[in-house]
């Protein structure tokens, strides 16, 4: 089944003012219901001051960075204290990610850095990255405070503050057209080094033809990002920005990546392309969120610290095959405990969670729902069980967060990890 036609969920919307100071007990109850075992494990924050301006400045830079000449990109990233945390040499990559450590103690009045590379396009890259990152860190701290009050104690908030830092990532999810343009760019670079004739750039009519082939061919995976849990406390995300090529304005001047050829747009699928897994109904559900809001989802560390009162979100990023020329831009801040934080699972509700994976979990779907989509759901559940290592295999009593994160990364991606070859 195409995910564009799949079931969607509208997230619980929490106003920024209520996040800072919940007005009623029912607001707290709604938050805990959204983030708890019976909820989706995520919610949306709306009405954050200055967020719209920062988002509109930062997100378009994700694609621009991803498609820069390799040497130029290195210079821009170095100027703004950013690094790339996925291999950027592979033109067939589906994601480009640019990261920075964000310190809790640092003042939000960040220093402006003027880029001497590529004119003025990236002059505010570092400052926007930090300012929006600090804003999103504060959203996570406020939510941790609310959850602590509901659960009892202050372990979530203290765990975040003790870590002293969070990681921000500016992410570009590539369209198939991006991959073709990057491949051509790499060929051009290679032939130029050998002294050969430079490969002729694609023209507007050729871009249109490629995109039509992509849309009809259904090439590559239907996921930009494979199924996984985040293993920190909270993940704070901007709602994504989508970009589509405008072929009528495609450049004929020899520039293979003309920014004027690409238009920002609302999601053509009507959702964020973030999908979560409902273990009871064994199906994927697409997430809808208000434009320019922030999504906060629960990670495994919060699930463990709260003794299962918060539910970690199993999720992936769907790549809509009907829109192969669509790219997706987002900014993510990962909030995690200190590396030395020690976990105890003595009181963790193993029987009522996904601690051992999804094998044998009871279903609550109706007979009709099972008849309509039972086989597809079974296939999805089996695939997830193959590629997502259960928490029980990665977490042992007394592990530190550093040990847990290493074991999690190893089982997902390292060596013979379940997703190492995907």
Tab-separated table of N, CA and C in Angstrom, residues 164-265:
chain	number	residue	atom	x	y	z
A	164	UNK	N	24.911	18.562	29.764
A	164	UNK	CA	25.575	19.821	29.380
A	164	UNK	C	25.459	20.152	27.893
A	165	UNK	N	24.990	19.228	27.062
A	165	UNK	CA	24.988	19.497	25.617
A	165	UNK	C	23.917	18.663	24.921
A	166	UNK	N	23.561	19.087	23.729
A	166	UNK	CA	22.670	18.337	22.836
A	166	UNK	C	23.305	18.366	21.448
A	167	UNK	N	22.805	17.538	20.570
A	167	UNK	CA	23.314	17.532	19.189
A	167	UNK	C	22.232	18.048	18.249
A	168	UNK	N	22.599	19.041	17.446
A	168	UNK	CA	21.697	19.538	16.413
A	168	UNK	C	22.094	18.988	15.064
A	169	UNK	N	21.122	18.661	14.244
A	169	UNK	CA	21.385	18.163	12.888
A	169	UNK	C	20.471	18.867	11.894
A	170	UNK	N	21.069	19.442	10.881
A	170	UNK	CA	20.344	20.002	9.744
A	170	UNK	C	20.360	18.946	8.652
A	171	UNK	N	19.183	18.485	8.225
A	171	UNK	CA	19.105	17.293	7.387
A	171	UNK	C	18.401	17.594	6.064
A	172	UNK	N	19.045	17.152	4.990
A	172	UNK	CA	18.448	17.186	3.648
A	172	UNK	C	18.176	15.757	3.205
A	173	UNK	N	16.899	15.447	2.936
A	173	UNK	CA	16.507	14.149	2.389
A	173	UNK	C	16.429	14.304	0.872
A	174	UNK	N	17.295	13.583	0.178
A	174	UNK	CA	17.492	13.803	-1.244
A	174	UNK	C	16.315	13.304	-2.082
A	175	UNK	N	16.018	14.055	-3.118
A	175	UNK	CA	15.137	13.554	-4.168
A	175	UNK	C	15.967	12.663	-5.093
A	176	UNK	N	15.307	11.871	-5.926
A	176	UNK	CA	16.030	11.081	-6.916
A	176	UNK	C	16.756	11.996	-7.895
A	177	UNK	N	16.166	13.146	-8.169
A	177	UNK	CA	16.809	14.111	-9.061
A	177	UNK	C	18.114	14.627	-8.441
A	178	UNK	N	18.117	14.868	-7.140
A	178	UNK	CA	19.349	15.277	-6.462
A	178	UNK	C	20.457	14.256	-6.680
A	179	UNK	N	20.098	12.974	-6.535
A	179	UNK	CA	21.093	11.913	-6.700
A	179	UNK	C	21.674	11.922	-8.112
A	180	UNK	N	20.819	12.133	-9.110
A	180	UNK	CA	21.298	12.159	-10.488
A	180	UNK	C	22.189	13.379	-10.741
A	181	UNK	N	21.807	14.513	-10.182
A	181	UNK	CA	22.614	15.716	-10.338
A	181	UNK	C	23.974	15.566	-9.653
A	182	UNK	N	23.970	14.964	-8.443
A	182	UNK	CA	25.237	14.750	-7.738
A	182	UNK	C	26.136	13.777	-8.492
A	183	UNK	N	25.526	12.738	-9.051
A	183	UNK	CA	26.310	11.768	-9.812
A	183	UNK	C	26.952	12.439	-11.017
A	184	UNK	N	26.176	13.271	-11.696
A	184	UNK	CA	26.734	13.986	-12.845
A	184	UNK	C	27.846	14.936	-12.399
A	185	UNK	N	27.627	15.586	-11.264
A	185	UNK	CA	28.623	16.519	-10.748
A	185	UNK	C	29.930	15.789	-10.420
A	186	UNK	N	29.836	14.588	-9.839
A	186	UNK	CA	31.031	13.812	-9.521
A	186	UNK	C	31.762	13.376	-10.795
A	187	UNK	N	31.006	12.999	-11.829
A	187	UNK	CA	31.640	12.631	-13.101
A	187	UNK	C	32.363	13.826	-13.697
A	188	UNK	N	31.718	14.982	-13.621
A	188	UNK	CA	32.329	16.200	-14.146
A	188	UNK	C	33.610	16.532	-13.396
A	189	UNK	N	33.577	16.368	-12.076
A	189	UNK	CA	34.744	16.639	-11.245
A	189	UNK	C	35.894	15.695	-11.585
A	190	UNK	N	35.559	14.415	-11.786
A	190	UNK	CA	36.588	13.414	-12.089
A	190	UNK	C	37.235	13.672	-13.449
A	191	UNK	N	36.427	13.982	-14.447
A	191	UNK	CA	36.979	14.213	-15.780
A	191	UNK	C	37.795	15.498	-15.823
A	192	UNK	N	37.386	16.506	-15.041
A	192	UNK	CA	38.152	17.752	-14.988
A	192	UNK	C	39.531	17.507	-14.397
A	193	UNK	N	39.620	16.645	-13.375
A	193	UNK	CA	40.901	16.335	-12.756
A	193	UNK	C	41.840	15.644	-13.733
A	194	UNK	N	41.271	14.847	-14.647
A	194	UNK	CA	42.093	14.131	-15.623
A	194	UNK	C	42.415	14.993	-16.839
A	195	UNK	N	41.881	16.210	-16.849
A	195	UNK	CA	42.127	17.097	-17.970
A	195	UNK	C	41.196	16.836	-19.136
A	196	UNK	N	40.136	16.061	-18.909
A	196	UNK	CA	39.188	15.753	-19.976
A	196	UNK	C	38.144	16.858	-20.076
A	197	UNK	N	37.296	16.731	-21.071
A	197	UNK	CA	36.237	17.714	-21.264
A	197	UNK	C	35.195	17.555	-20.165
A	198	UNK	N	34.724	18.668	-19.577
A	198	UNK	CA	33.716	18.640	-18.525
A	198	UNK	C	32.389	18.122	-19.073
A	199	UNK	N	31.716	17.303	-18.259
A	199	UNK	CA	30.423	16.775	-18.662
A	199	UNK	C	29.428	17.915	-18.809
A	200	UNK	N	28.673	17.880	-19.867
A	200	UNK	CA	27.687	18.936	-20.123
A	200	UNK	C	26.578	18.882	-19.081
A	201	UNK	N	26.247	20.006	-18.414
A	201	UNK	CA	25.205	20.011	-17.402
A	201	UNK	C	23.836	19.698	-18.000
A	202	UNK	N	22.946	19.199	-17.138
A	202	UNK	CA	21.590	18.902	-17.557
A	202	UNK	C	20.827	20.195	-17.803
A	203	UNK	N	20.011	20.193	-18.841
A	203	UNK	CA	19.172	21.343	-19.152
A	203	UNK	C	17.767	21.128	-18.600
A	204	UNK	N	16.976	22.200	-18.661
A	204	UNK	CA	15.642	22.144	-18.082
A	204	UNK	C	14.794	21.020	-18.638
A	205	UNK	N	14.795	20.845	-19.976
A	205	UNK	CA	13.987	19.782	-20.581
A	205	UNK	C	14.468	18.409	-20.139
A	206	UNK	N	15.802	18.281	-19.923
A	206	UNK	CA	16.356	17.003	-19.487
A	206	UNK	C	15.979	16.720	-18.035
A	207	UNK	N	15.953	17.764	-17.192
A	207	UNK	CA	15.507	17.590	-15.810
A	207	UNK	C	14.077	17.093	-15.772
A	208	UNK	N	13.240	17.669	-16.609
A	208	UNK	CA	11.842	17.272	-16.650
A	208	UNK	C	11.707	15.811	-17.056
A	209	UNK	N	12.481	15.393	-18.065
A	209	UNK	CA	12.439	14.012	-18.527
A	209	UNK	C	12.883	13.048	-17.451
A	210	UNK	N	13.971	13.405	-16.734
A	210	UNK	CA	14.463	12.545	-15.654
A	210	UNK	C	13.412	12.393	-14.577
A	211	UNK	N	12.789	13.506	-14.174
A	211	UNK	CA	11.798	13.434	-13.106
A	211	UNK	C	10.612	12.576	-13.507
A	212	UNK	N	10.197	12.654	-14.774
A	212	UNK	CA	9.096	11.805	-15.235
A	212	UNK	C	9.480	10.332	-15.147
A	213	UNK	N	10.727	10.020	-15.546
A	213	UNK	CA	11.198	8.637	-15.453
A	213	UNK	C	11.213	8.161	-14.012
A	214	UNK	N	11.655	9.036	-13.102
A	214	UNK	CA	11.714	8.680	-11.685
A	214	UNK	C	10.326	8.407	-11.142
A	215	UNK	N	9.385	9.294	-11.459
A	215	UNK	CA	8.036	9.144	-10.930
A	215	UNK	C	7.372	7.875	-11.416
A	216	UNK	N	7.646	7.472	-12.641
A	216	UNK	CA	6.987	6.288	-13.182
A	216	UNK	C	7.728	5.012	-12.838
A	217	UNK	N	9.039	5.147	-12.520
A	217	UNK	CA	9.853	3.959	-12.313
A	217	UNK	C	9.864	3.419	-10.914
A	218	UNK	N	9.596	4.266	-9.919
A	218	UNK	CA	9.604	3.808	-8.553
A	218	UNK	C	10.954	3.291	-8.093
A	219	UNK	N	12.051	3.942	-8.537
A	219	UNK	CA	13.371	3.444	-8.187
A	219	UNK	C	13.694	3.762	-6.736
A	220	UNK	N	14.648	3.012	-6.173
A	220	UNK	CA	15.150	3.179	-4.822
A	220	UNK	C	14.105	2.738	-3.785
A	221	UNK	N	14.487	2.843	-2.515
A	221	UNK	CA	13.646	2.420	-1.404
A	221	UNK	C	12.492	3.392	-1.207
A	222	UNK	N	11.426	2.910	-0.545
A	222	UNK	CA	10.330	3.807	-0.219
A	222	UNK	C	10.542	4.461	1.135
A	223	UNK	N	11.760	4.351	1.705
A	223	UNK	CA	12.090	5.007	2.961
A	223	UNK	C	13.312	5.901	2.773
A	224	UNK	N	13.228	7.137	3.243
A	224	UNK	CA	14.403	7.977	3.344
A	224	UNK	C	15.250	7.536	4.534
A	225	UNK	N	14.569	7.102	5.586
A	225	UNK	CA	15.273	6.658	6.786
A	225	UNK	C	14.576	5.426	7.328
A	226	UNK	N	15.367	4.401	7.639
A	226	UNK	CA	14.837	3.100	8.048
A	226	UNK	C	14.214	3.174	9.448
A	227	UNK	N	13.415	2.172	9.774
A	227	UNK	CA	12.750	2.093	11.070
A	227	UNK	C	13.779	2.042	12.200
A	228	UNK	N	13.535	2.820	13.260
A	228	UNK	CA	14.440	2.837	14.410
A	228	UNK	C	13.787	3.576	15.571
A	229	UNK	N	14.380	3.401	16.738
A	229	UNK	CA	14.086	4.236	17.898
A	229	UNK	C	15.233	5.233	18.073
A	230	UNK	N	14.938	6.448	18.511
A	230	UNK	CA	15.987	7.330	19.014
A	230	UNK	C	16.298	6.883	20.439
A	231	UNK	N	17.563	6.885	20.811
A	231	UNK	CA	17.909	6.316	22.118
A	231	UNK	C	18.169	7.371	23.187
A	232	UNK	N	17.931	8.655	22.887
A	232	UNK	CA	18.059	9.706	23.887
A	232	UNK	C	16.782	9.885	24.692
A	233	UNK	N	16.620	11.075	25.261
A	233	UNK	CA	15.430	11.369	26.070
A	233	UNK	C	14.318	11.919	25.189
A	234	UNK	N	14.548	13.061	24.567
A	234	UNK	CA	13.581	13.630	23.622
A	234	UNK	C	14.300	13.978	22.323
A	235	UNK	N	13.580	13.876	21.221
A	235	UNK	CA	14.021	14.401	19.935
A	235	UNK	C	13.069	15.522	19.552
A	236	UNK	N	13.615	16.702	19.300
A	236	UNK	CA	12.807	17.862	18.931
A	236	UNK	C	13.062	18.155	17.456
A	237	UNK	N	11.990	18.221	16.661
A	237	UNK	CA	12.105	18.396	15.213
A	237	UNK	C	11.277	19.582	14.745
A	238	UNK	N	11.778	20.299	13.745
A	238	UNK	CA	10.910	21.225	13.032
A	238	UNK	C	9.983	20.419	12.128
A	239	UNK	N	8.799	20.923	11.877
A	239	UNK	CA	8.027	20.329	10.788
A	239	UNK	C	8.824	20.558	9.503
A	240	UNK	N	8.803	19.592	8.586
A	240	UNK	CA	9.703	19.676	7.436
A	240	UNK	C	9.277	20.721	6.415
A	241	UNK	N	10.270	21.147	5.657
A	241	UNK	CA	10.071	21.968	4.470
A	241	UNK	C	10.265	21.057	3.259
A	242	UNK	N	9.417	21.178	2.258
A	242	UNK	CA	9.538	20.361	1.049
A	242	UNK	C	9.922	21.248	-0.131
A	243	UNK	N	10.696	20.671	-1.053
A	243	UNK	CA	11.164	21.410	-2.233
A	243	UNK	C	10.912	20.563	-3.476
A	244	UNK	N	10.329	21.204	-4.495
A	244	UNK	CA	10.085	20.572	-5.794
A	244	UNK	C	10.734	21.406	-6.892
A	245	UNK	N	11.220	20.765	-7.955
A	245	UNK	CA	11.789	21.530	-9.068
A	245	UNK	C	10.710	22.245	-9.867
A	246	UNK	N	11.052	23.439	-10.351
A	246	UNK	CA	10.175	24.205	-11.232
A	246	UNK	C	10.810	24.185	-12.614
A	247	UNK	N	10.354	23.267	-13.458
A	247	UNK	CA	11.052	23.021	-14.722
A	247	UNK	C	10.951	24.176	-15.702
A	248	UNK	N	9.905	24.954	-15.613
A	248	UNK	CA	9.746	26.060	-16.564
A	248	UNK	C	10.832	27.114	-16.370
A	249	UNK	N	11.455	27.123	-15.150
A	249	UNK	CA	12.499	28.091	-14.877
A	249	UNK	C	13.881	27.447	-14.859
A	250	UNK	N	13.998	26.208	-15.334
A	250	UNK	CA	15.278	25.502	-15.259
A	250	UNK	C	16.350	26.249	-16.033
A	251	UNK	N	17.519	26.258	-15.444
A	251	UNK	CA	18.619	27.048	-16.019
A	251	UNK	C	19.184	26.399	-17.272
A	252	UNK	N	19.495	27.231	-18.262
A	252	UNK	CA	20.188	26.764	-19.463
A	252	UNK	C	21.591	27.370	-19.523
A	253	UNK	N	22.090	27.835	-18.383
A	253	UNK	CA	23.337	28.603	-18.378
A	253	UNK	C	24.551	27.770	-18.035
A	254	UNK	N	24.410	26.472	-17.774
A	254	UNK	CA	25.562	25.644	-17.440
A	254	UNK	C	25.703	25.345	-15.968
A	255	UNK	N	24.897	25.941	-15.093
A	255	UNK	CA	24.941	25.644	-13.665
A	255	UNK	C	24.083	24.411	-13.397
A	256	UNK	N	24.654	23.277	-12.920
A	256	UNK	CA	23.861	22.072	-12.735
A	256	UNK	C	22.933	22.139	-11.535
A	257	UNK	N	23.115	23.106	-10.626
A	257	UNK	CA	22.297	23.194	-9.427
A	257	UNK	C	21.710	24.593	-9.259
A	258	UNK	N	20.971	25.102	-10.236
A	258	UNK	CA	20.441	26.461	-10.117
A	258	UNK	C	19.328	26.533	-9.077
A	259	UNK	N	19.523	27.340	-8.038
A	259	UNK	CA	18.532	27.401	-6.963
A	259	UNK	C	17.198	27.938	-7.442
A	260	UNK	N	17.206	28.738	-8.514
A	260	UNK	CA	15.962	29.305	-9.015
A	260	UNK	C	15.036	28.247	-9.602
A	261	UNK	N	15.556	27.048	-9.853
A	261	UNK	CA	14.739	25.980	-10.438
A	261	UNK	C	13.918	25.228	-9.404
A	262	UNK	N	14.080	25.551	-8.116
A	262	UNK	CA	13.456	24.744	-7.069
A	262	UNK	C	12.605	25.628	-6.173
A	263	UNK	N	11.368	25.187	-5.933
A	263	UNK	CA	10.405	25.963	-5.164
A	263	UNK	C	10.065	25.261	-3.862
A	264	UNK	N	10.019	26.043	-2.776
A	264	UNK	CA	9.525	25.515	-1.509
A	264	UNK	C	8.022	25.316	-1.621
A	265	UNK	N	7.528	24.260	-0.965
A	265	UNK	CA	6.103	23.947	-1.108
A	265	UNK	C	5.586	23.246	0.147
